[in-house]
Amino acid sequence: MIFALLSQLGFAYAHRQNPELITNDTWPGVIGSIKTNSVVQYDTNFKKVKAWGLPALAPRPGKRQAYFDYRPVERFKLFLGNLPDSEKPKLPENLDYKKLIKDTINTRWPNVDFFENVLIVFTIPAEYPEQSKMILRECIYNAKLINHPTSEKLQFSTEPEAAAIYCLSVLNEYFLIEDGTSFLVVDCGGGTVDLTTRKLLPDKRLGEITERTGDFCGSTFIDNEFIKFMKFKVGESAMDLLEKQRYSQLQYMVQEFCRRVKIPFTGDEKDFKVIEFDIEDVCPALKQYITGREKEILENDDWIIELTFENVKAMFDPVIKKIIQLISGQLRAGGACTAMFLVGGFSESKYLQSMIKNTFSFIKNISVPKQPQAAIVRGALQYGLRMDVIKTRVLKYTYGIEIESLFNEAIDPEYLRVDGHYIYKFYRLAERGRQVGVDESFSNIFRPLEHTTKLRFSLYISTNLNETYCGGLEKLGELTIDMPDTHLGKERPVEFRLMFGRMEITATARNQVTGQEHNASFKLEL
């Protein structure tokens, strides 16, 4: 069986013998949605999960529940991304984000025996760093869905790549069948928007034309703009108190905004009617926190807040502007493309569609395929069924290792000198922006010091093409090779090989004296 799992809790599955794609659309508290919220509600000691998904996030205000017993934890996946700490959620002191990921998995799939003979394909946003895959491996192993940390029963795909594979299956519907056809996929999700430009190759395989890109500008950032609007209307202190003491009602109000305002909004003023938000009905607890001038105004208005066309448009525009900029960047980097596909839940927004089509009218085919919200999970499933569908990828980083070199007084900084005569430098193996085949590898010959019994490779990554030193670079991990026989001194050449065949990096080292080959495993650097 192939099992595709989204970074949110969406999933799909298929049997190899009868590869019908089955997408789950039933969750606690909601039916008909492809995915649910990655939210967990614990008991007061944060030991036991009481609820997950939408019921943990936004129960109705009328449902009696003491606020001090309500402990929802959400947005913890943001810890996997390269975000400043100020933009990451604050977690309770005794909760770690990796435990949250593990608990979320185990709560949804407590029967771990189900996964014994299952290939899992896990999708992640394009902008997540390399280390996120190793962290997720650790979490999934701790959740016992795989029986070894390096198990090949767990594979990764980026969200835009999975979406591109899904779009590959519908190209015929748009008469895009010629080899060499290029198309841009824009995956507009809740938290992130991810983009990739792909080329159709012989045998219905895909090549990547330029670096996949993405940013945190999904539809939930419109919700953030709504909260800013409410702070202006009722006072910032009132909204802060609501968040601290009646969080469930805050989230219910946001969900009502999505249902009544965000989802139906078309961007055409002719279609719009002023929305009346009755605080007493939608968020009754908010009244007790509103004071001063705001309270006087709302009492005169019978506690009703109006959302005008201009108000709602102003919530959408900053988010859509970022998406337009991302698309422009992809088009500049990848050149002309024949078509653009919009996928993901946010792609169903009529306003977003019209803004993209108006801005990029020179692209004749801008389409939203059927079931755009299911594109990623179904594409990931198709990838699991046929992994050779991807022929090339473009590297997002420059990869290299730390090597010891002779110190050059003319060019090397004095403060980096080691033991008087040496300096550690960055040795490039593969450069950012290079298109690599899935069976391509990068290698070189290295030699240990005379009496050492181990040869250590410290792997670094950089977003720059030209790096000289490792200082300031992100250390991805270490690869250590045992070399117990020291009688040949330095004459023990080792061929180190880095491979990007699938989404995860693998490495091998071959002792050219003995012929023995070592499979090197990463030690995660946090």
Coordinates of C-alpha atoms in Angstrom, one line a residue:
M1 CA 0.0 0.0 0.0
I2 CA 1.0 3.6 -0.7
F3 CA 0.1 6.2 1.9
A4 CA 0.4 9.9 1.2
L5 CA 0.5 12.2 4.2
L6 CA 0.3 16.0 4.1
S7 CA 2.2 18.3 6.4
Q8 CA -1.3 19.0 7.6
L9 CA -3.4 16.0 8.5
G10 CA -4.7 15.3 5.0
F11 CA -4.0 11.9 3.6
A12 CA -4.8 9.5 0.7
Y13 CA -3.9 5.9 0.0
A14 CA -3.8 3.3 -2.8
H15 CA -2.9 -0.3 -3.3
R16 CA -0.2 -1.1 -5.8
Q17 CA -2.2 -4.0 -7.3
N18 CA -5.3 -1.8 -7.7
P19 CA -4.0 1.8 -7.8
E20 CA -7.3 3.6 -7.3
L21 CA -6.6 6.9 -5.5
I22 CA -8.7 7.2 -2.3
T23 CA -8.6 10.6 -0.6
N24 CA -9.9 10.9 3.0
D25 CA -12.6 13.6 3.5
T26 CA -14.0 12.7 6.9
W27 CA -12.7 14.3 10.1
P28 CA -13.9 14.9 13.6
G29 CA -16.4 17.7 13.4
V30 CA -16.3 18.1 9.6
I31 CA -17.2 16.1 6.5
G32 CA -16.2 16.9 3.0
S33 CA -12.9 18.6 3.7
I34 CA -9.6 17.1 2.2
K35 CA -7.6 18.1 5.4
T36 CA -8.1 19.3 8.9
N37 CA -6.3 21.6 11.2
S38 CA -3.1 20.6 12.9
V39 CA -4.3 21.5 16.3
V40 CA -4.1 19.5 19.5
Q41 CA -6.0 20.1 22.8
Y42 CA -4.4 18.6 25.9
D43 CA -5.7 18.2 29.4
T44 CA -4.6 20.7 32.1
N45 CA -1.2 18.9 32.6
F46 CA -0.5 18.6 28.9
K47 CA -0.2 14.9 29.2
K48 CA -3.2 13.5 27.4
V49 CA -4.7 14.6 24.1
K50 CA -8.4 15.4 24.6
A51 CA -9.2 16.6 21.1
W52 CA -7.6 17.3 17.7
G53 CA -8.5 19.0 14.4
L54 CA -11.3 21.5 14.2
P55 CA -13.1 20.5 17.4
A56 CA -9.9 21.3 19.3
L57 CA -9.7 24.7 17.6
A58 CA -13.1 26.3 17.5
P59 CA -16.0 24.7 19.5
R60 CA -19.2 26.7 19.4
P61 CA -19.5 29.5 22.1
G62 CA -22.7 27.9 23.5
K63 CA -20.8 24.8 24.5
R64 CA -19.9 25.0 28.1
Q65 CA -16.2 24.7 28.7
A66 CA -14.1 26.4 31.3
Y67 CA -11.4 28.4 29.6
F68 CA -8.8 27.3 32.2
D69 CA -9.4 23.7 31.1
Y70 CA -9.0 24.5 27.4
R71 CA -5.5 24.0 26.1
P72 CA -5.3 24.1 22.2
V73 CA -1.9 24.2 20.7
E74 CA -1.6 25.1 17.0
R75 CA 0.8 26.3 14.3
F76 CA 3.6 24.2 15.8
K77 CA 4.7 23.1 12.4
L78 CA 6.2 26.6 11.9
F79 CA 9.1 25.4 14.0
L80 CA 10.2 23.4 11.0
G81 CA 10.6 26.5 8.9
N82 CA 13.2 29.2 8.8
L83 CA 11.1 31.8 10.6
P84 CA 12.3 34.3 13.2
D85 CA 11.3 33.3 16.8
S86 CA 8.9 36.3 16.9
E87 CA 6.7 34.7 14.2
K88 CA 6.7 31.2 15.8
P89 CA 3.9 30.3 18.3
K90 CA 4.6 30.3 22.0
L91 CA 4.4 26.8 23.3
P92 CA 3.7 25.8 26.9
E93 CA 6.9 25.4 28.8
N94 CA 6.7 21.6 29.1
L95 CA 5.8 21.0 25.5
D96 CA 8.3 20.5 22.6
Y97 CA 7.2 20.9 19.0
K98 CA 8.6 17.5 18.1
K99 CA 6.4 15.9 20.8
L100 CA 3.4 17.8 19.3
I101 CA 4.1 16.4 15.8
K102 CA 4.5 12.9 17.2
D103 CA 1.3 13.2 19.3
T104 CA -0.7 14.5 16.3
I105 CA 0.4 11.5 14.3
N106 CA -0.4 9.0 17.0
T107 CA -3.7 10.5 17.8
R108 CA -4.8 10.2 14.2
W109 CA -3.2 6.8 13.6
P110 CA -3.0 4.9 16.9
N111 CA -2.8 1.5 15.1
V112 CA 0.8 1.6 14.1
D113 CA 0.8 -2.0 12.9
F114 CA -1.2 -0.7 9.9
F115 CA 2.0 0.8 8.5
E116 CA 4.2 -2.3 8.7
N117 CA 4.0 -2.9 4.9
V118 CA 3.2 0.6 3.8
L119 CA 5.2 3.1 1.9
I120 CA 4.6 6.6 3.3
V121 CA 5.1 9.7 1.2
F122 CA 5.2 12.8 3.3
T123 CA 4.9 16.3 1.7
I124 CA 6.5 19.4 3.0
P125 CA 6.5 23.1 1.8
A126 CA 9.2 24.2 -0.6
E127 CA 10.6 26.7 1.8
Y128 CA 11.2 24.3 4.6
P129 CA 15.0 23.8 5.2
E130 CA 16.9 20.5 4.6
Q131 CA 16.9 19.7 8.3
S132 CA 13.1 19.6 8.5
K133 CA 13.1 16.2 6.7
M134 CA 15.5 14.7 9.3
I135 CA 13.4 16.2 12.1
L136 CA 10.2 14.7 10.6
R137 CA 11.9 11.4 10.2
E138 CA 12.7 11.4 13.9
C139 CA 9.1 12.3 14.8
I140 CA 7.6 9.6 12.5
Y141 CA 10.0 7.0 13.9
N142 CA 9.1 8.0 17.5
A143 CA 5.5 7.6 16.5
K144 CA 6.4 4.1 15.4
L145 CA 5.1 4.4 11.8
I146 CA 8.5 3.3 10.6
N147 CA 10.8 0.7 12.4
H148 CA 14.1 2.4 11.7
P149 CA 15.1 6.1 11.6
T150 CA 16.6 5.6 8.0
S151 CA 13.8 3.4 6.7
E152 CA 13.2 3.7 3.0
K153 CA 9.5 3.1 3.7
L154 CA 9.4 6.8 4.4
Q155 CA 9.9 9.1 1.4
F156 CA 9.5 12.9 1.0
S157 CA 8.2 15.2 -1.7
T158 CA 7.8 18.9 -1.7
E159 CA 4.3 20.2 -1.9
P160 CA 4.8 22.0 -5.3
E161 CA 6.5 18.9 -6.7
A162 CA 3.5 16.7 -5.7
A163 CA 1.1 19.3 -7.1
A164 CA 3.1 19.2 -10.4
I165 CA 2.8 15.5 -10.6
Y166 CA -1.0 15.8 -10.1
C167 CA -1.1 18.4 -12.9
L168 CA 0.8 16.1 -15.1
S169 CA -2.2 13.7 -14.9
V170 CA -4.6 16.4 -16.2
L171 CA -2.4 17.9 -19.0
N172 CA -4.4 16.1 -21.6
E173 CA -7.6 17.9 -20.5
Y174 CA -5.8 21.2 -21.5
F175 CA -4.3 19.8 -24.7
L176 CA -0.8 20.1 -23.3
I177 CA 0.7 16.9 -24.5
E178 CA 3.9 17.9 -26.4
D179 CA 7.3 17.1 -24.9
G180 CA 9.0 20.3 -23.9
T181 CA 5.8 21.9 -22.7
S182 CA 6.5 24.0 -19.6
F183 CA 4.0 24.9 -16.9
L184 CA 4.0 26.8 -13.6
V185 CA 2.3 25.3 -10.6
V186 CA 1.2 27.7 -7.8
D187 CA 0.1 25.9 -4.7
C188 CA -1.9 28.3 -2.6
G189 CA -2.5 26.7 0.8
G190 CA -3.5 27.9 4.2
G191 CA 0.0 28.7 5.6
T192 CA 2.2 28.7 2.6
V193 CA 2.2 29.4 -1.1
D194 CA 4.7 27.1 -3.1
L195 CA 5.7 27.4 -6.7
T196 CA 7.5 25.2 -9.2
T197 CA 8.1 25.4 -12.9
R198 CA 8.2 22.1 -14.7
K199 CA 8.9 20.7 -18.2
L200 CA 7.1 17.7 -19.7
L201 CA 9.7 15.2 -20.8
P202 CA 9.4 11.9 -22.8
D203 CA 7.6 9.0 -21.2
K204 CA 5.5 11.4 -19.2
R205 CA 8.3 12.4 -16.8
L206 CA 8.9 15.8 -15.3
G207 CA 12.0 18.0 -15.2
E208 CA 12.4 21.0 -13.0
I209 CA 13.3 24.2 -14.8
T210 CA 14.2 26.6 -11.9
E211 CA 14.4 26.5 -8.1
R212 CA 11.1 25.9 -6.4
T213 CA 10.1 28.8 -4.2
G214 CA 7.6 29.6 -1.6
D215 CA 6.7 31.9 1.3
F216 CA 4.4 32.2 4.2
C217 CA 1.5 34.0 2.5
G218 CA -1.4 31.5 2.5
S219 CA -5.0 32.2 3.3
T220 CA -4.6 32.1 7.0
F221 CA -2.8 35.4 6.7
I222 CA -6.1 36.9 5.6
D223 CA -7.4 35.7 8.9
N224 CA -4.6 37.6 10.6
E225 CA -5.7 40.8 8.8
F226 CA -9.2 40.2 10.1
I227 CA -7.9 40.0 13.6
K228 CA -6.1 43.3 13.1
F229 CA -9.3 44.8 11.9
M230 CA -11.1 43.6 15.0
K231 CA -8.4 45.1 17.2
F232 CA -9.1 48.4 15.5
K233 CA -12.8 48.1 16.1
V234 CA -12.9 46.8 19.7
G235 CA -9.5 47.7 21.1
E236 CA -6.2 45.7 21.1
S237 CA -6.5 45.0 24.8
A238 CA -9.9 43.5 24.4
M239 CA -8.7 41.1 21.7
D240 CA -5.6 40.2 23.7
L241 CA -7.8 39.3 26.7
L242 CA -10.1 37.3 24.4
E243 CA -7.2 35.3 23.1
K244 CA -5.8 34.6 26.6
Q245 CA -9.1 33.7 28.3
R246 CA -11.6 32.7 25.7
Y247 CA -9.5 31.3 22.9
S248 CA -12.2 29.0 21.6
Q249 CA -14.5 31.9 21.0
L250 CA -11.8 33.8 19.2
Q251 CA -11.3 30.9 16.8
Y252 CA -15.0 30.4 16.3
M253 CA -15.3 34.0 15.3
V254 CA -12.4 33.5 12.8
Q255 CA -14.1 30.4 11.4
E256 CA -17.3 32.4 11.0
F257 CA -15.4 35.1 9.1
C258 CA -14.0 32.5 6.8
R259 CA -17.4 31.0 6.1
R260 CA -19.3 34.2 5.7
V261 CA -16.8 36.6 4.3
K262 CA -13.4 35.2 3.1
I263 CA -14.6 32.2 1.1
P264 CA -17.4 34.0 -0.8
F265 CA -15.4 37.2 -1.5
T266 CA -15.0 37.7 -5.3
G267 CA -13.3 41.1 -5.4
D268 CA -16.2 42.4 -7.5
E269 CA -18.1 45.1 -5.6
K270 CA -21.3 44.3 -7.5
D271 CA -21.3 40.9 -5.8
F272 CA -20.7 42.3 -2.3
K273 CA -23.2 43.1 0.4
V274 CA -22.1 44.6 3.7
I275 CA -21.6 41.9 6.3
E276 CA -23.0 42.5 9.8
F277 CA -20.9 40.8 12.5
D278 CA -23.1 40.5 15.6
I279 CA -20.7 40.2 18.5
E280 CA -23.4 39.0 20.9
D281 CA -24.1 36.0 18.6
V282 CA -20.6 35.2 17.2
C283 CA -18.4 36.0 20.2
P284 CA -20.4 36.9 23.3
A285 CA -17.4 36.7 25.6
L286 CA -15.7 39.6 23.8
K287 CA -18.2 42.2 25.2
Q288 CA -16.9 42.0 28.8
Y289 CA -13.4 43.0 27.6
I290 CA -14.4 46.1 25.5
T291 CA -14.0 49.4 27.3
G292 CA -13.9 53.2 26.7
R293 CA -14.8 54.8 23.4
E294 CA -15.0 51.5 21.6
K295 CA -17.6 50.2 24.0
E296 CA -19.7 53.4 23.6
I297 CA -19.7 53.1 19.8
L298 CA -20.6 49.4 19.8
E299 CA -23.4 49.9 22.4
N300 CA -24.9 52.5 20.1
D301 CA -24.6 50.0 17.2
D302 CA -26.2 47.2 19.1
W303 CA -22.9 45.4 19.2
I304 CA -22.8 44.9 15.4
I305 CA -19.7 45.5 13.4
E306 CA -20.0 46.1 9.7
L307 CA -17.5 44.8 7.2
T308 CA -17.6 46.8 4.0
F309 CA -16.2 45.9 0.6
E310 CA -13.2 48.1 1.2
N311 CA -12.5 46.5 4.6
V312 CA -12.5 43.0 3.1
K313 CA -10.5 43.9 0.1
A314 CA -7.8 45.5 2.3
M315 CA -7.5 42.2 4.2
F316 CA -6.9 40.3 0.9
D317 CA -4.6 42.7 -0.9
P318 CA -1.4 42.4 1.2
V319 CA -1.5 38.6 0.9
I320 CA -2.3 38.5 -2.8
K321 CA 0.5 41.1 -3.5
K322 CA 3.0 38.7 -2.1
I323 CA 1.7 35.8 -4.2
I324 CA 1.9 38.0 -7.3
Q325 CA 5.5 38.8 -6.5
L326 CA 6.3 35.1 -6.0
I327 CA 4.8 34.3 -9.4
S328 CA 6.7 37.1 -11.1
G329 CA 10.0 35.8 -9.6
Q330 CA 9.3 32.3 -10.9
L331 CA 8.6 33.6 -14.4
R332 CA 11.7 35.7 -14.4
A333 CA 13.9 32.8 -13.3
G334 CA 12.2 30.1 -15.5
G335 CA 11.4 32.0 -18.7
A336 CA 8.1 31.7 -20.7
C337 CA 5.7 28.9 -19.8
T338 CA 2.7 27.6 -21.7
A339 CA 0.3 27.3 -18.8
M340 CA -0.2 28.1 -15.1
F341 CA -2.1 25.8 -12.7
L342 CA -3.5 27.1 -9.4
V343 CA -4.0 24.4 -6.8
G344 CA -4.6 24.3 -3.1
G345 CA -7.6 25.4 -1.1
F346 CA -6.8 29.1 -1.5
S347 CA -6.7 28.7 -5.3
E348 CA -10.5 28.5 -5.2
S349 CA -10.7 32.2 -4.2
K350 CA -12.4 34.0 -7.1
Y351 CA -10.6 37.2 -6.1
L352 CA -7.2 35.5 -6.2
Q353 CA -7.9 33.9 -9.5
S354 CA -9.0 37.2 -11.1
M355 CA -6.0 39.1 -9.8
I356 CA -3.6 36.5 -11.1
K357 CA -5.3 36.3 -14.5
N358 CA -5.4 40.0 -14.9
T359 CA -1.7 40.4 -13.9
F360 CA -0.4 37.6 -16.1
S361 CA -2.8 37.9 -19.0
F362 CA 0.1 37.1 -21.4
I363 CA -0.2 33.4 -20.2
K364 CA -3.1 32.1 -22.2
N365 CA -3.9 29.1 -20.1
I366 CA -4.3 29.9 -16.4
S367 CA -6.5 27.2 -14.9
V368 CA -7.7 25.6 -11.6
P369 CA -7.8 21.8 -12.1
K370 CA -10.6 19.7 -10.6
Q371 CA -10.3 19.2 -6.8
P372 CA -7.5 21.7 -6.4
Q373 CA -7.4 21.2 -2.7
A374 CA -6.6 17.5 -3.2
A375 CA -3.8 18.2 -5.7
I376 CA -0.9 17.7 -3.3
V377 CA -2.0 14.6 -1.5
R378 CA -3.1 12.9 -4.8
G379 CA 0.1 13.9 -6.5
A380 CA 2.2 12.6 -3.6
L381 CA 0.3 9.3 -3.9
Q382 CA 1.1 9.2 -7.7
Y383 CA 4.7 9.8 -6.8
G384 CA 4.7 6.8 -4.5
L385 CA 3.2 4.6 -7.2
R386 CA 5.8 5.8 -9.8
M387 CA 8.9 7.5 -8.3
D388 CA 10.7 7.7 -11.7
V389 CA 8.1 10.3 -12.8
I390 CA 10.6 12.9 -11.6
K391 CA 13.7 13.0 -13.8
T392 CA 15.5 16.2 -12.8
R393 CA 15.4 18.7 -9.9
V394 CA 17.1 22.1 -9.4
L395 CA 19.2 22.4 -6.2
K396 CA 18.1 25.1 -3.7
Y397 CA 21.4 25.2 -1.9
T398 CA 25.2 24.9 -2.5
Y399 CA 26.4 21.8 -0.8
G400 CA 30.0 21.3 0.5
I401 CA 32.2 19.9 3.2
E402 CA 34.7 21.3 5.6
I403 CA 38.3 20.5 4.6
E404 CA 41.7 21.3 6.2
S405 CA 43.9 23.5 4.0
L406 CA 47.3 25.3 4.2
F407 CA 46.9 28.8 5.6
N408 CA 47.6 31.5 3.0
E409 CA 48.7 34.8 4.7
A410 CA 47.9 36.8 1.5
I411 CA 44.2 35.9 1.4
D412 CA 43.1 34.0 4.6
P413 CA 41.9 35.9 7.7
E414 CA 44.3 35.6 10.6
Y415 CA 41.6 34.8 13.1
L416 CA 40.7 31.6 11.3
R417 CA 44.3 30.2 11.4
V418 CA 44.5 26.7 13.1
D419 CA 47.7 25.2 14.6
G420 CA 49.8 27.8 13.0
H421 CA 49.8 26.4 9.4
Y422 CA 46.2 25.4 8.6
I423 CA 42.7 26.7 8.0
Y424 CA 39.4 25.1 7.5
K425 CA 37.7 25.9 4.2
F426 CA 34.4 25.2 2.4
Y427 CA 34.8 22.7 -0.4
R428 CA 32.0 22.8 -2.9
L429 CA 30.5 19.6 -4.1
A430 CA 27.3 20.9 -5.8
E431 CA 26.1 24.4 -6.6
R432 CA 22.8 26.0 -6.1
G433 CA 20.7 26.4 -9.2
R434 CA 22.2 23.4 -10.9
Q435 CA 19.7 21.0 -12.6
V436 CA 20.6 17.4 -11.4
G437 CA 19.2 14.1 -12.5
V438 CA 17.7 11.9 -9.9
D439 CA 20.5 9.3 -10.5
E440 CA 23.3 11.9 -10.5
S441 CA 25.9 12.1 -7.8
F442 CA 28.8 14.4 -6.9
S443 CA 32.1 13.0 -5.6
N444 CA 35.8 13.6 -4.9
I445 CA 38.7 11.8 -3.3
F446 CA 39.8 12.7 0.2
R447 CA 42.5 11.4 2.5
P448 CA 42.7 11.2 6.3
L449 CA 45.5 12.4 8.6
E450 CA 48.3 9.9 9.1
H451 CA 47.2 8.4 12.4
T452 CA 43.5 9.0 12.5
T453 CA 41.1 6.1 12.7
K454 CA 38.1 8.0 11.5
L455 CA 37.5 10.4 8.6
R456 CA 34.8 12.9 9.4
F457 CA 32.9 14.9 6.8
S458 CA 31.0 17.9 8.1
L459 CA 28.4 18.9 5.5
Y460 CA 27.4 22.5 5.1
I461 CA 24.8 24.3 2.9
S462 CA 24.6 27.8 1.7
T463 CA 22.3 29.9 -0.5
N464 CA 25.3 31.5 -2.1
L465 CA 27.2 30.2 -5.0
N466 CA 30.7 31.2 -3.9
E467 CA 31.7 30.4 -0.3
T468 CA 35.2 30.1 0.9
Y469 CA 34.9 29.5 4.7
C470 CA 32.3 27.6 6.7
G471 CA 31.8 30.2 9.4
G472 CA 28.3 31.5 9.3
L473 CA 27.0 28.6 7.1
E474 CA 24.3 26.2 8.2
K475 CA 25.8 22.9 9.3
L476 CA 23.5 20.1 8.0
G477 CA 25.2 17.3 9.7
E478 CA 28.3 15.0 10.0
L479 CA 29.2 11.9 8.2
T480 CA 31.8 9.7 10.0
I481 CA 33.7 6.9 8.3
D482 CA 35.6 4.3 10.4
M483 CA 39.2 3.7 9.1
P484 CA 40.9 1.5 11.8
D485 CA 43.8 0.4 9.7
T486 CA 46.4 3.2 10.0
H487 CA 49.6 1.6 8.6
L488 CA 49.3 3.3 5.2
G489 CA 49.1 6.8 6.9
K490 CA 47.7 9.3 4.5
E491 CA 47.6 6.9 1.6
R492 CA 44.1 5.7 2.4
P493 CA 42.0 7.5 -0.3
V494 CA 38.3 7.6 0.3
E495 CA 35.8 8.5 -2.5
F496 CA 33.0 10.5 -0.9
R497 CA 29.8 10.7 -2.9
L498 CA 26.8 12.9 -2.4
M499 CA 23.5 11.9 -4.1
F500 CA 20.2 13.7 -4.6
G501 CA 18.3 10.8 -6.1
R502 CA 15.2 11.4 -4.0
M503 CA 14.2 14.4 -1.8
E504 CA 16.6 13.3 0.9
I505 CA 20.4 13.5 0.6
T506 CA 22.3 10.3 0.8
A507 CA 26.0 9.7 0.9
T508 CA 28.5 6.8 0.5
A509 CA 32.2 6.6 1.1
R510 CA 34.4 4.0 -0.6
N511 CA 37.8 3.1 0.8
Q512 CA 39.8 2.7 -2.3
V513 CA 42.5 0.6 -0.6
T514 CA 40.2 -2.1 0.8
G515 CA 37.3 -1.6 -1.6
Q516 CA 34.9 -1.5 1.3
E517 CA 32.0 0.8 0.9
H518 CA 30.3 2.6 3.8
N519 CA 26.8 4.0 3.9
A520 CA 27.1 7.2 5.9
S521 CA 24.3 8.3 8.0
F522 CA 23.7 11.9 9.1
K523 CA 23.9 13.0 12.7
L524 CA 21.3 15.7 13.0
E525 CA 22.7 19.1 14.1
L526 CA 20.2 21.2 15.9

